[in-house]
């Protein structure tokens, strides 16, 4: 297939090839092109060593030279150029102890997380797809490259990334890959809160937040956000409800169309997190009356407290914490249906979420 490479990407590849090296666009940019999306950035893999790359280009930054990555600068835009490598032993379920350079592109692609991210392309050789990435895109499948247990043991964050990609793309996760993710879910405790938060935010702001149910069934939310599991397991025996607290939350999340907030991504993040957290206090506020009906008095205040705790645990920024707390706190507040009351509600939350 033909991929239209940006001029600067083509130039970098040509410079490397003219110097006697191999070079390809690789990973997510190739995946996005096949999907018909515009890549956010372009990464290049090459047989050239980092010092060779630095010698061939005038402006470079040693962004990850210890792992073979040099950023080539064109104006204000950087392009990561990484030497073909084989990762050594992983000691912390996140970073390899060492990297070994290789002259074999296939070996470099073999170490990557999922088949859809393990493809390379240049104009001379076309698409290099050794692990069935294009077929998995066509079949809408997230599949680990090679043995899923090995990939997740190398980097536990890949467990959450599998569900994040499924949420963003509307794909399903291959059975072997999801089984391995479930078996190794507890390894996510070895990953920093910041990295967990980045992946989870991408998931929660995607178009397919219902993937959270799959993450729950796989035991992943139990590790990173046990409060969600508590909601999934709390029934609402009440004439106003037909779902558990967690099921109600999943349905609420689907109401907000992510595409409607393409120009205001922070607003989408605030609203989606507020919807996720808005009833987290219910399990702790549950009472049952003499007739067997469940009630959740003052759950909004408790939900705000729990939301604050989780967001600090995830090391979120102060603006997000303040906005989401306000939305959760007042989500159950009843106003009369008048313009003045609407303005009053907006002033209470202090959040600019209306377009």
Short mmCIF file of N, CA, C and O in Angstrom, two decimals, residues 277-345:
data_model
loop_
_atom_site.label_atom_id
_atom_site.label_comp_id
_atom_site.label_asym_id
_atom_site.label_seq_id
_atom_site.Cartn_x
_atom_site.Cartn_y
_atom_site.Cartn_z
N UNK A 277 -17.04 9.86 38.46
CA UNK A 277 -16.96 9.94 39.92
C UNK A 277 -18.28 10.28 40.61
O UNK A 277 -18.38 10.15 41.83
N UNK A 278 -19.29 10.74 39.86
CA UNK A 278 -20.42 11.42 40.50
C UNK A 278 -21.17 10.56 41.53
O UNK A 278 -21.78 11.10 42.46
N UNK A 279 -21.13 9.26 41.37
CA UNK A 279 -21.84 8.39 42.32
C UNK A 279 -20.90 7.48 43.11
O UNK A 279 -21.35 6.51 43.74
N UNK A 280 -19.61 7.78 43.11
CA UNK A 280 -18.66 6.92 43.82
C UNK A 280 -18.93 6.89 45.32
O UNK A 280 -18.51 5.97 46.01
N UNK A 281 -19.65 7.89 45.83
CA UNK A 281 -19.97 7.91 47.25
C UNK A 281 -21.15 7.04 47.63
O UNK A 281 -21.38 6.76 48.82
N UNK A 282 -21.91 6.57 46.64
CA UNK A 282 -23.13 5.82 46.95
C UNK A 282 -22.90 4.55 47.76
O UNK A 282 -23.65 4.28 48.71
N UNK A 283 -21.91 3.74 47.44
CA UNK A 283 -21.72 2.52 48.24
C UNK A 283 -21.53 2.80 49.73
O UNK A 283 -21.93 1.99 50.57
N UNK A 284 -20.91 3.94 50.06
CA UNK A 284 -20.65 4.28 51.46
C UNK A 284 -21.85 4.96 52.12
O UNK A 284 -21.88 5.08 53.34
N UNK A 285 -22.79 5.43 51.30
CA UNK A 285 -23.96 6.13 51.83
C UNK A 285 -25.23 5.28 51.78
O UNK A 285 -26.32 5.77 52.06
N UNK A 286 -25.09 4.04 51.42
CA UNK A 286 -26.24 3.17 51.22
C UNK A 286 -26.97 2.87 52.53
O UNK A 286 -26.37 2.45 53.51
N UNK A 287 -28.27 3.11 52.51
CA UNK A 287 -29.16 2.66 53.59
C UNK A 287 -30.37 2.01 52.95
O UNK A 287 -30.73 2.31 51.80
N UNK A 288 -31.00 1.12 53.67
CA UNK A 288 -32.18 0.42 53.16
C UNK A 288 -33.33 0.61 54.15
O UNK A 288 -33.18 0.37 55.35
N UNK A 289 -34.46 1.09 53.63
CA UNK A 289 -35.59 1.36 54.53
C UNK A 289 -36.38 0.08 54.84
O UNK A 289 -36.04 -1.01 54.35
N UNK A 290 -37.41 0.24 55.66
CA UNK A 290 -38.19 -0.92 56.12
C UNK A 290 -38.88 -1.67 54.99
O UNK A 290 -39.20 -2.86 55.11
N UNK A 291 -39.12 -0.96 53.86
CA UNK A 291 -39.79 -1.59 52.73
C UNK A 291 -38.80 -2.23 51.75
O UNK A 291 -39.21 -2.78 50.72
N UNK A 292 -37.48 -2.13 52.05
CA UNK A 292 -36.47 -2.74 51.20
C UNK A 292 -35.93 -1.85 50.11
O UNK A 292 -35.18 -2.31 49.24
N UNK A 293 -36.30 -0.56 50.15
CA UNK A 293 -35.79 0.38 49.14
C UNK A 293 -34.46 0.97 49.60
O UNK A 293 -34.28 1.32 50.76
N UNK A 294 -33.53 1.09 48.65
CA UNK A 294 -32.21 1.66 48.95
C UNK A 294 -32.23 3.17 48.81
O UNK A 294 -32.91 3.72 47.92
N UNK A 295 -31.46 3.85 49.65
CA UNK A 295 -31.32 5.31 49.59
C UNK A 295 -29.85 5.67 49.74
O UNK A 295 -29.07 4.91 50.35
N UNK A 296 -29.48 6.83 49.19
CA UNK A 296 -28.08 7.24 49.18
C UNK A 296 -27.96 8.71 49.58
O UNK A 296 -27.45 9.55 48.84
N UNK A 297 -28.44 9.03 50.75
CA UNK A 297 -28.46 10.41 51.21
C UNK A 297 -27.04 10.99 51.30
O UNK A 297 -26.11 10.33 51.79
N UNK A 298 -26.90 12.23 50.82
CA UNK A 298 -25.63 12.98 50.89
C UNK A 298 -24.48 12.30 50.13
O UNK A 298 -23.31 12.52 50.44
N UNK A 299 -24.86 11.51 49.11
CA UNK A 299 -23.78 10.83 48.38
C UNK A 299 -22.94 11.79 47.54
O UNK A 299 -21.78 11.49 47.24
N UNK A 300 -23.48 12.95 47.17
CA UNK A 300 -22.71 13.90 46.35
C UNK A 300 -21.48 14.39 47.10
O UNK A 300 -20.38 14.47 46.53
N UNK A 301 -21.64 14.72 48.38
CA UNK A 301 -20.50 15.20 49.17
C UNK A 301 -19.46 14.10 49.33
O UNK A 301 -18.25 14.34 49.24
N UNK A 302 -19.93 12.87 49.56
CA UNK A 302 -19.00 11.75 49.70
C UNK A 302 -18.30 11.45 48.38
O UNK A 302 -17.11 11.13 48.34
N UNK A 303 -19.04 11.59 47.28
CA UNK A 303 -18.45 11.38 45.95
C UNK A 303 -17.37 12.42 45.68
O UNK A 303 -16.32 12.11 45.09
N UNK A 304 -17.62 13.66 46.09
CA UNK A 304 -16.62 14.71 45.91
C UNK A 304 -15.35 14.37 46.69
O UNK A 304 -14.23 14.53 46.18
N UNK A 305 -15.50 13.89 47.90
CA UNK A 305 -14.34 13.53 48.71
C UNK A 305 -13.53 12.42 48.05
O UNK A 305 -12.30 12.49 47.96
N UNK A 306 -14.23 11.39 47.56
CA UNK A 306 -13.55 10.26 46.92
C UNK A 306 -12.88 10.71 45.63
O UNK A 306 -11.75 10.31 45.33
N UNK A 307 -13.58 11.55 44.85
CA UNK A 307 -13.00 12.07 43.60
C UNK A 307 -11.72 12.82 43.88
O UNK A 307 -10.70 12.65 43.17
N UNK A 308 -11.73 13.66 44.89
CA UNK A 308 -10.53 14.42 45.27
C UNK A 308 -9.39 13.47 45.63
O UNK A 308 -8.24 13.67 45.22
N UNK A 309 -9.70 12.44 46.38
CA UNK A 309 -8.69 11.46 46.80
C UNK A 309 -8.08 10.75 45.60
O UNK A 309 -6.86 10.59 45.49
N UNK A 310 -8.94 10.31 44.67
CA UNK A 310 -8.45 9.60 43.48
C UNK A 310 -7.61 10.52 42.60
O UNK A 310 -6.53 10.13 42.13
N UNK A 311 -8.08 11.74 42.37
CA UNK A 311 -7.36 12.65 41.49
C UNK A 311 -6.00 13.04 42.07
O UNK A 311 -5.02 13.19 41.32
N UNK A 312 -5.91 13.20 43.37
CA UNK A 312 -4.60 13.44 43.98
C UNK A 312 -3.72 12.20 43.88
O UNK A 312 -2.51 12.30 43.65
N UNK A 313 -4.33 11.04 44.04
CA UNK A 313 -3.58 9.79 43.89
C UNK A 313 -3.03 9.65 42.48
O UNK A 313 -1.90 9.18 42.28
N UNK A 314 -3.80 10.11 41.49
CA UNK A 314 -3.39 10.07 40.09
C UNK A 314 -2.47 11.25 39.72
O UNK A 314 -2.04 11.33 38.58
N UNK A 315 -2.24 12.14 40.69
CA UNK A 315 -1.38 13.31 40.48
C UNK A 315 -1.87 14.17 39.31
O UNK A 315 -1.10 14.60 38.45
N UNK A 316 -3.18 14.43 39.30
CA UNK A 316 -3.76 15.30 38.28
C UNK A 316 -3.45 16.76 38.58
O UNK A 316 -3.12 17.11 39.71
N UNK A 317 -3.57 17.59 37.57
CA UNK A 317 -3.29 19.01 37.73
C UNK A 317 -4.41 19.68 38.54
O UNK A 317 -5.54 19.20 38.61
N UNK A 318 -4.07 20.80 39.13
CA UNK A 318 -5.00 21.49 40.04
C UNK A 318 -6.27 21.97 39.35
O UNK A 318 -7.36 21.96 39.94
N UNK A 319 -6.16 22.41 38.09
CA UNK A 319 -7.35 22.88 37.37
C UNK A 319 -8.36 21.75 37.18
O UNK A 319 -9.58 21.95 37.36
N UNK A 320 -7.86 20.58 36.81
CA UNK A 320 -8.76 19.44 36.64
C UNK A 320 -9.40 19.04 37.95
O UNK A 320 -10.61 18.80 38.03
N UNK A 321 -8.61 19.00 39.01
CA UNK A 321 -9.14 18.63 40.32
C UNK A 321 -10.25 19.59 40.75
O UNK A 321 -11.32 19.16 41.19
N UNK A 322 -10.01 20.88 40.62
CA UNK A 322 -11.00 21.87 41.04
C UNK A 322 -12.28 21.77 40.21
O UNK A 322 -13.40 21.81 40.75
N UNK A 323 -12.13 21.64 38.89
CA UNK A 323 -13.30 21.59 38.02
C UNK A 323 -14.14 20.34 38.28
O UNK A 323 -15.37 20.41 38.41
N UNK A 324 -13.48 19.19 38.36
CA UNK A 324 -14.21 17.94 38.54
C UNK A 324 -14.87 17.89 39.92
O UNK A 324 -16.02 17.46 40.06
N UNK A 325 -14.17 18.37 40.94
CA UNK A 325 -14.76 18.40 42.28
C UNK A 325 -16.06 19.21 42.30
O UNK A 325 -17.06 18.78 42.88
N UNK A 326 -16.03 20.36 41.64
CA UNK A 326 -17.23 21.21 41.63
C UNK A 326 -18.39 20.53 40.92
O UNK A 326 -19.54 20.56 41.39
N UNK A 327 -18.09 19.92 39.79
CA UNK A 327 -19.15 19.25 39.04
C UNK A 327 -19.73 18.08 39.82
O UNK A 327 -20.95 17.85 39.81
N UNK A 328 -18.89 17.34 40.49
CA UNK A 328 -19.38 16.22 41.29
C UNK A 328 -20.18 16.72 42.49
O UNK A 328 -21.27 16.20 42.80
N UNK A 329 -19.69 17.74 43.14
CA UNK A 329 -20.35 18.27 44.34
C UNK A 329 -21.77 18.71 44.07
O UNK A 329 -22.68 18.47 44.86
N UNK A 330 -21.98 19.37 42.92
CA UNK A 330 -23.29 19.95 42.63
C UNK A 330 -24.10 19.14 41.62
O UNK A 330 -25.11 19.62 41.12
N UNK A 331 -23.67 17.91 41.31
CA UNK A 331 -24.36 17.16 40.26
C UNK A 331 -25.80 16.82 40.64
O UNK A 331 -26.65 16.64 39.77
N UNK A 332 -26.10 16.76 41.92
CA UNK A 332 -27.43 16.38 42.35
C UNK A 332 -28.24 17.58 42.85
O UNK A 332 -29.32 17.42 43.42
N UNK A 333 -27.70 18.77 42.60
CA UNK A 333 -28.36 19.99 43.07
C UNK A 333 -29.54 20.31 42.15
O UNK A 333 -29.41 20.27 40.93
N UNK A 334 -30.67 20.62 42.72
CA UNK A 334 -31.88 20.87 41.94
C UNK A 334 -32.12 22.37 41.79
O UNK A 334 -32.24 23.09 42.78
N UNK A 335 -32.16 22.84 40.54
CA UNK A 335 -32.47 24.24 40.24
C UNK A 335 -33.80 24.33 39.51
O UNK A 335 -34.19 23.40 38.79
N UNK A 336 -34.46 25.46 39.65
CA UNK A 336 -35.65 25.70 38.84
C UNK A 336 -35.20 25.94 37.40
O UNK A 336 -34.08 26.39 37.16
N UNK A 337 -36.09 25.68 36.47
CA UNK A 337 -35.73 25.78 35.05
C UNK A 337 -35.92 27.21 34.55
O UNK A 337 -36.82 27.51 33.76
N UNK A 338 -35.05 28.10 35.03
CA UNK A 338 -35.07 29.49 34.60
C UNK A 338 -33.65 29.90 34.26
O UNK A 338 -32.68 29.36 34.78
N UNK A 339 -33.52 30.89 33.36
CA UNK A 339 -32.20 31.32 32.93
C UNK A 339 -31.35 31.76 34.11
O UNK A 339 -30.15 31.48 34.19
N UNK A 340 -31.97 32.45 35.05
CA UNK A 340 -31.23 32.92 36.21
C UNK A 340 -30.68 31.75 37.01
O UNK A 340 -29.54 31.78 37.49
N UNK A 341 -31.46 30.70 37.14
CA UNK A 341 -31.03 29.53 37.89
C UNK A 341 -29.88 28.83 37.18
O UNK A 341 -28.94 28.33 37.81
N UNK A 342 -29.92 28.78 35.85
CA UNK A 342 -28.84 28.17 35.08
C UNK A 342 -27.55 28.94 35.27
O UNK A 342 -26.47 28.37 35.48
N UNK A 343 -27.64 30.28 35.20
CA UNK A 343 -26.44 31.11 35.42
C UNK A 343 -25.90 30.89 36.83
O UNK A 343 -24.70 30.82 37.05
N UNK A 344 -26.82 30.75 37.80
CA UNK A 344 -26.41 30.52 39.18
C UNK A 344 -25.67 29.19 39.30
O UNK A 344 -24.65 29.10 40.00
N UNK A 345 -26.16 28.17 38.62
CA UNK A 345 -25.51 26.86 38.67
C UNK A 345 -24.11 26.92 38.06
O UNK A 345 -23.16 26.33 38.59
#
